[in-house]
PDB file of C-alpha atoms in Angstrom:
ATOM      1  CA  UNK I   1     108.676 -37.537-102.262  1.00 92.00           C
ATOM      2  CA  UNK I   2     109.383 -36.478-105.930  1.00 92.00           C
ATOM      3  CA  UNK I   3     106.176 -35.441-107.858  1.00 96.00           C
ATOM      4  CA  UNK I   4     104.998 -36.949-111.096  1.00 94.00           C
ATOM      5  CA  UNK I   5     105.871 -34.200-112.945  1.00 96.00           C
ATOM      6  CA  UNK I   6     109.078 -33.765-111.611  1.00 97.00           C
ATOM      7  CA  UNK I   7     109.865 -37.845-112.072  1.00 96.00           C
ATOM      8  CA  UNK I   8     108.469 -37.091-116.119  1.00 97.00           C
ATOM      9  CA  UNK I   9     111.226 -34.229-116.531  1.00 97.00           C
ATOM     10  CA  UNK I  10     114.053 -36.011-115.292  1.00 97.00           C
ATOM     11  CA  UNK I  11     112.703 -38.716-117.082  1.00 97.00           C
ATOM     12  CA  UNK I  12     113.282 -35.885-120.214  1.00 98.00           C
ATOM     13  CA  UNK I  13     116.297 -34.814-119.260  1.00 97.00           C
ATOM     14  CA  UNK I  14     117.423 -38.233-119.479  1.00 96.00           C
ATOM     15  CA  UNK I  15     115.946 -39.195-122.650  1.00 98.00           C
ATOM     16  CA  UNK I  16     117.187 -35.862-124.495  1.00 97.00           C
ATOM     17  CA  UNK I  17     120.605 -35.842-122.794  1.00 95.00           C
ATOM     18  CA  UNK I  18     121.489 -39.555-124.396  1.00 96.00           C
ATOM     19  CA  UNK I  19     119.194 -38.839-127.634  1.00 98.00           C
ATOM     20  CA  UNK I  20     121.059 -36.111-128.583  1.00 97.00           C
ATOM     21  CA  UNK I  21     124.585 -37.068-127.449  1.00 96.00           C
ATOM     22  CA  UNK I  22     124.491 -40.553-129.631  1.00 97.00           C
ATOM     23  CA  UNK I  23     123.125 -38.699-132.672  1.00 97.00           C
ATOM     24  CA  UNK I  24     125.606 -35.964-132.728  1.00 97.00           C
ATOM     25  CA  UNK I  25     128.526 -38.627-132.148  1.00 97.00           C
ATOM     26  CA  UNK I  26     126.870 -41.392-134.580  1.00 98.00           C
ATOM     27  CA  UNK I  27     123.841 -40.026-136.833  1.00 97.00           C
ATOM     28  CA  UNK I  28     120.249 -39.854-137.526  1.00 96.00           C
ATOM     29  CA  UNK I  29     118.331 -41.484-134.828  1.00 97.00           C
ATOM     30  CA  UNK I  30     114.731 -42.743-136.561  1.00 95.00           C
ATOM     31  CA  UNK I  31     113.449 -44.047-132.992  1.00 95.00           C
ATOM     32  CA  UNK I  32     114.510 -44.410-129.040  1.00 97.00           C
ATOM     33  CA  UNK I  33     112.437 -46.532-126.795  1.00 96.00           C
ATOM     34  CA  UNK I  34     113.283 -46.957-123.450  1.00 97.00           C
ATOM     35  CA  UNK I  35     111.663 -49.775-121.527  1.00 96.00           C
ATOM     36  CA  UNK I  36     109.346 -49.357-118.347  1.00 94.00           C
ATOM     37  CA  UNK I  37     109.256 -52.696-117.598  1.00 95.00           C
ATOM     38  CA  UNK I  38     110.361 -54.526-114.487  1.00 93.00           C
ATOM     39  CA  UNK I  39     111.717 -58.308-115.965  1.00 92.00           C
ATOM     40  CA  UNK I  40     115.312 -58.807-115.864  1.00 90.00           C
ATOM     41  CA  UNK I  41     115.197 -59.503-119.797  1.00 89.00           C
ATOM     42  CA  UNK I  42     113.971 -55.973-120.424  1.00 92.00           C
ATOM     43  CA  UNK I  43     114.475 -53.674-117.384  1.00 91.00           C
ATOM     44  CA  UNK I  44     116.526 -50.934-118.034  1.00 88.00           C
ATOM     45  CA  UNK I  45     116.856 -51.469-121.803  1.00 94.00           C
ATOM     46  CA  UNK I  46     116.845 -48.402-123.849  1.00 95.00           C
ATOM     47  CA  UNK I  47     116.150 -49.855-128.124  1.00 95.00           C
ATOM     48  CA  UNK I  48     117.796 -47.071-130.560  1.00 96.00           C
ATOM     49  CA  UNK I  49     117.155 -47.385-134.336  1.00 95.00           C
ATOM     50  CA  UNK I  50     119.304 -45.630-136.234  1.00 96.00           C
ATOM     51  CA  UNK I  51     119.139 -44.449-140.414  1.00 95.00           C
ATOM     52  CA  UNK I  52     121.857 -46.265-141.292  1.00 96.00           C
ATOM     53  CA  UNK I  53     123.289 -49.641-140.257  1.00 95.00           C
ATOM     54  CA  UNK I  54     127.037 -48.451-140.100  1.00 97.00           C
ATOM     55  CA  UNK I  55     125.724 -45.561-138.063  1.00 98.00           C
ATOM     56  CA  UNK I  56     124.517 -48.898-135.374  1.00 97.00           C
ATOM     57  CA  UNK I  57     127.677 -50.418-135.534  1.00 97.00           C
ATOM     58  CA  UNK I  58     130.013 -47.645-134.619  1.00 97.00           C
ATOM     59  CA  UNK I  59     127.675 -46.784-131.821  1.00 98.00           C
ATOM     60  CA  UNK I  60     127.591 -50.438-130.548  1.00 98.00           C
ATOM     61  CA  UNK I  61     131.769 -50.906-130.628  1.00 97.00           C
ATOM     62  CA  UNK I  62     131.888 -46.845-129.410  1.00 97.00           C
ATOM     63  CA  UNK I  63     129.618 -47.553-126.364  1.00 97.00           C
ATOM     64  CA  UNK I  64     130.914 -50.731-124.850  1.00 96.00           C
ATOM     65  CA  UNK I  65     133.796 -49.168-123.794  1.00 89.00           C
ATOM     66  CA  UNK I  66     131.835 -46.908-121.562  1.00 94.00           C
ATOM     67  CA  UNK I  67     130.077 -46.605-118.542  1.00 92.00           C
ATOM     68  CA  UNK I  68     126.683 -45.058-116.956  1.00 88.00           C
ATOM     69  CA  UNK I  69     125.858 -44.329-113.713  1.00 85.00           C
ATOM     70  CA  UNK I  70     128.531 -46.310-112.289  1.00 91.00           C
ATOM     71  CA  UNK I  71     127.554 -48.949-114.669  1.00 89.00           C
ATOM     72  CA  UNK I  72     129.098 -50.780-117.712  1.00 93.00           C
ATOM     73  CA  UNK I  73     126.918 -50.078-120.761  1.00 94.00           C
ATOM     74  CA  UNK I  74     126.550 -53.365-122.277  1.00 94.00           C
ATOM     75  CA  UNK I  75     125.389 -52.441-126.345  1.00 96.00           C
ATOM     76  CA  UNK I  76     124.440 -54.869-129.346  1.00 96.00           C
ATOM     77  CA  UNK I  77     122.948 -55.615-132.567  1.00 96.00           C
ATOM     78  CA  UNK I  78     119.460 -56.395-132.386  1.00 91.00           C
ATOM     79  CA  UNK I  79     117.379 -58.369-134.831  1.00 88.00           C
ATOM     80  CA  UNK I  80     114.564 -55.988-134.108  1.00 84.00           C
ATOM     81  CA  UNK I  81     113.697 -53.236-136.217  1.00 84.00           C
ATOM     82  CA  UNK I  82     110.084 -53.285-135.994  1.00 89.00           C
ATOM     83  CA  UNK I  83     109.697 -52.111-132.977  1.00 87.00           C
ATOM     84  CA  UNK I  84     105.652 -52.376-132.843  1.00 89.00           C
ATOM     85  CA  UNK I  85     105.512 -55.706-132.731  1.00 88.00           C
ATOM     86  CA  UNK I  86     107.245 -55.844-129.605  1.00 91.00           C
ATOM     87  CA  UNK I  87     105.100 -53.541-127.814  1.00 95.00           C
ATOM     88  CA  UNK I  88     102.516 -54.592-125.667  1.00 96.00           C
ATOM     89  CA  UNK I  89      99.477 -53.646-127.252  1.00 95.00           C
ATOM     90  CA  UNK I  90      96.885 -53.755-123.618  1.00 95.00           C
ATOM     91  CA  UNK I  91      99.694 -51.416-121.717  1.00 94.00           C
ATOM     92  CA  UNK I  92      98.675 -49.056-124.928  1.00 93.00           C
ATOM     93  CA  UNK I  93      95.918 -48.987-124.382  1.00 93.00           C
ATOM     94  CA  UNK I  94      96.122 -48.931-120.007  1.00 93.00           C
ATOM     95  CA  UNK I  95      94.782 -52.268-119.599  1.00 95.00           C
ATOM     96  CA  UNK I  96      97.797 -54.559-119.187  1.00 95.00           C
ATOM     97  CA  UNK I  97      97.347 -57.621-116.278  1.00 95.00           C
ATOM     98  CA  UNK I  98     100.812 -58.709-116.193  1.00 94.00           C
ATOM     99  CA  UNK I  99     102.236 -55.520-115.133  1.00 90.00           C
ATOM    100  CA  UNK I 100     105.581 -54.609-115.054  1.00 89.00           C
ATOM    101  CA  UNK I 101     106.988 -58.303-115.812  1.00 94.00           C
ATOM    102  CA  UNK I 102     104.886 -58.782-118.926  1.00 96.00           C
ATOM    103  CA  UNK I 103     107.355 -60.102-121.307  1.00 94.00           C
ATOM    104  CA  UNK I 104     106.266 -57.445-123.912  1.00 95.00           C
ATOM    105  CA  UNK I 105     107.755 -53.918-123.975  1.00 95.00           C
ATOM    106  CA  UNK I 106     106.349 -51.144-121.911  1.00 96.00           C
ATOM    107  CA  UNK I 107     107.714 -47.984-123.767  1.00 96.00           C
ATOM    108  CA  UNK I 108     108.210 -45.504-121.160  1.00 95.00           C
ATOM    109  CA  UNK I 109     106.834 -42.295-122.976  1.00 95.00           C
ATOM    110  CA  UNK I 110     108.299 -38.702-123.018  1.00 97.00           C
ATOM    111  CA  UNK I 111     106.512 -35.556-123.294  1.00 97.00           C
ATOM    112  CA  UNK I 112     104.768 -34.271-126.127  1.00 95.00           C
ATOM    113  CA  UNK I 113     106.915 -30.801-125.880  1.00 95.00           C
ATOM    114  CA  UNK I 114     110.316 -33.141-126.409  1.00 97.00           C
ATOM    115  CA  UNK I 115     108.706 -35.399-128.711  1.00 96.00           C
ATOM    116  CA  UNK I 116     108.210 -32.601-130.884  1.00 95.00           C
ATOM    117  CA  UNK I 117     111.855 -31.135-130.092  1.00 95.00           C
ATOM    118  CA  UNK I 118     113.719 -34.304-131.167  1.00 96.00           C
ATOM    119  CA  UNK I 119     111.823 -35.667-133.798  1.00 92.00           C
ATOM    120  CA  UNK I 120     109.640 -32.855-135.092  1.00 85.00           C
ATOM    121  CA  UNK I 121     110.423 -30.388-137.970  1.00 58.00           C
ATOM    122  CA  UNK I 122     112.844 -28.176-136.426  1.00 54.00           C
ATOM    123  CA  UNK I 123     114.785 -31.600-135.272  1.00 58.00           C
ATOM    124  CA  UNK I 124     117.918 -29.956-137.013  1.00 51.00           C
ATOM    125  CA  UNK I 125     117.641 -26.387-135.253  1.00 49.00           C
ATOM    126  CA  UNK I 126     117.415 -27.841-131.835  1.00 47.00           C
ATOM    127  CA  UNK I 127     119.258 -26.983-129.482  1.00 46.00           C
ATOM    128  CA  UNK I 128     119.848 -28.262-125.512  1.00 46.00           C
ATOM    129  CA  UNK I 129     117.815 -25.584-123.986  1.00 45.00           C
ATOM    130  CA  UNK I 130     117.200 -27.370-121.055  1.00 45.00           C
ATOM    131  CA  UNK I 131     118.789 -27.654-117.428  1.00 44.00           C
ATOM    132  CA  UNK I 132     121.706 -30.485-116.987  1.00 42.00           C
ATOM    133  CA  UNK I 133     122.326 -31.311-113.419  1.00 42.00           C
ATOM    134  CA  UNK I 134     125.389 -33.866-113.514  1.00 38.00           C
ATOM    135  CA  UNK I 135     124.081 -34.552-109.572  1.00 38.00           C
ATOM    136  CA  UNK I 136     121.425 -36.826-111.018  1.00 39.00           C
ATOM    137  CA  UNK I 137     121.562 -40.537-110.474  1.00 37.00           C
ATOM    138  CA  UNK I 138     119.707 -42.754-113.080  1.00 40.00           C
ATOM    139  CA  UNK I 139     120.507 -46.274-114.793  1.00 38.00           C
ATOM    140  CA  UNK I 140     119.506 -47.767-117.678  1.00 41.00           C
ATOM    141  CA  UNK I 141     122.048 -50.440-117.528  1.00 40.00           C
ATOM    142  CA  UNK I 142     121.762 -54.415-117.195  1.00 42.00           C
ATOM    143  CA  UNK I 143     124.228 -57.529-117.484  1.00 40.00           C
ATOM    144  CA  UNK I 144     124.303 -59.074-120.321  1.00 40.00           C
ATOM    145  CA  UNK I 145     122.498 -62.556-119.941  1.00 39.00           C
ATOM    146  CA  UNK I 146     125.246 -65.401-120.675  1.00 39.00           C
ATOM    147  CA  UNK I 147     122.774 -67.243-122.783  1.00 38.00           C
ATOM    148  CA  UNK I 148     122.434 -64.759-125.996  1.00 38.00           C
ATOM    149  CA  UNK I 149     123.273 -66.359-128.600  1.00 37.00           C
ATOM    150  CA  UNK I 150     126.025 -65.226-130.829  1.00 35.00           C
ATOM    151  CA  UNK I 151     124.030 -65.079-134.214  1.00 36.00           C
ATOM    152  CA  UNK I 152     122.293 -62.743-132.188  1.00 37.00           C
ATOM    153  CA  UNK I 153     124.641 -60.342-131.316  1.00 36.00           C
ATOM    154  CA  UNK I 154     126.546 -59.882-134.958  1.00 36.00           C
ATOM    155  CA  UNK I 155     123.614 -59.541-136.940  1.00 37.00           C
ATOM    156  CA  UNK I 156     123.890 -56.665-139.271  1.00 36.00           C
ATOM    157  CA  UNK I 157     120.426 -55.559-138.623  1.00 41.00           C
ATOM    158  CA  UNK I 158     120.622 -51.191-138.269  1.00 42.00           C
ATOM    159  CA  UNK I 159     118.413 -51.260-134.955  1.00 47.00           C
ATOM    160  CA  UNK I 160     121.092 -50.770-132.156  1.00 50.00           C
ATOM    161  CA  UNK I 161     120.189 -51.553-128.308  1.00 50.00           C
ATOM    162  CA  UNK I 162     122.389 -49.846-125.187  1.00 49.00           C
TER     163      UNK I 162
END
């Protein structure tokens, strides 16, 4: 049985492997959340909001021409660019009921060492100090739900989602 701590650092390994891949290829990344929860609407969603909205767009068209895992990766616009006021507020704070299918997002957190790495002060001098094994098998895709609405999926907002 894998350990917690082992399950948290491929967990980082994940998160820094994409994180840095999609801002080399497409530019400042301001925030990546990756949802814990369970419900088909948001498992396996990973939100990325990037500086600039053009930055989104190529990333979007770029990335549904590829695959994860086995996987299509199935990208769009969101409307979302707060992404506070999506979060659920009692999972916070550890006291969520609803669990894993509560309809709010359950940000999956990373570790305070990588959080500092990709987002701190010496974001520029970084550099991928860490282990790859390509062995690994993860997911973080999801079909696309047929009943998204096209307004939806061409606005121009600069929040991205793959």
């Amino acid at each position: 049985m894998i350990s917690d701590v082992e399950m948290q650092q491929h967990y980082d390994d994940f998160f820094e492997e994409v994180f840095v891949e999609l801002e080399e290829k497409y530019g400042e990344i301001e925030e990546m959340n990756v949802c814990d929860n369970l419900g088909d609407h948001l498992v396996g969603n990973v939100y990325i909001k990037f500086h600039s909205e053009e930055d989104a767009e190529k990333a979007v068209n770029d990335l549904n021409n590829r695959w994860f895992n086995g996987q299509p990766i199935q990208a769009e616009l969101s409307p979302v660019t707060d992404f506070r006021e999506a979060c659920c507020r009692q999972y916070e704070m550890g006291e969520c009921t609803r669990g894993g299918f509560c309809n709010f997002m359950h940000l999956k957190p990373i570790s305070r060492e990588l959080r500092r790495e990709l987002y701190g002060r010496g974001k520029r001098k970084r550099r991928r100090s860490r282990s790859r094994s390509r062995e690994r098998r993860r997911s973080r895709s999801k079909e696309r739900r047929p009943d998204r609405s096209r307004e939806r999926r061409r606005s121009k907002e600069r929040a991205g989602r793959f």
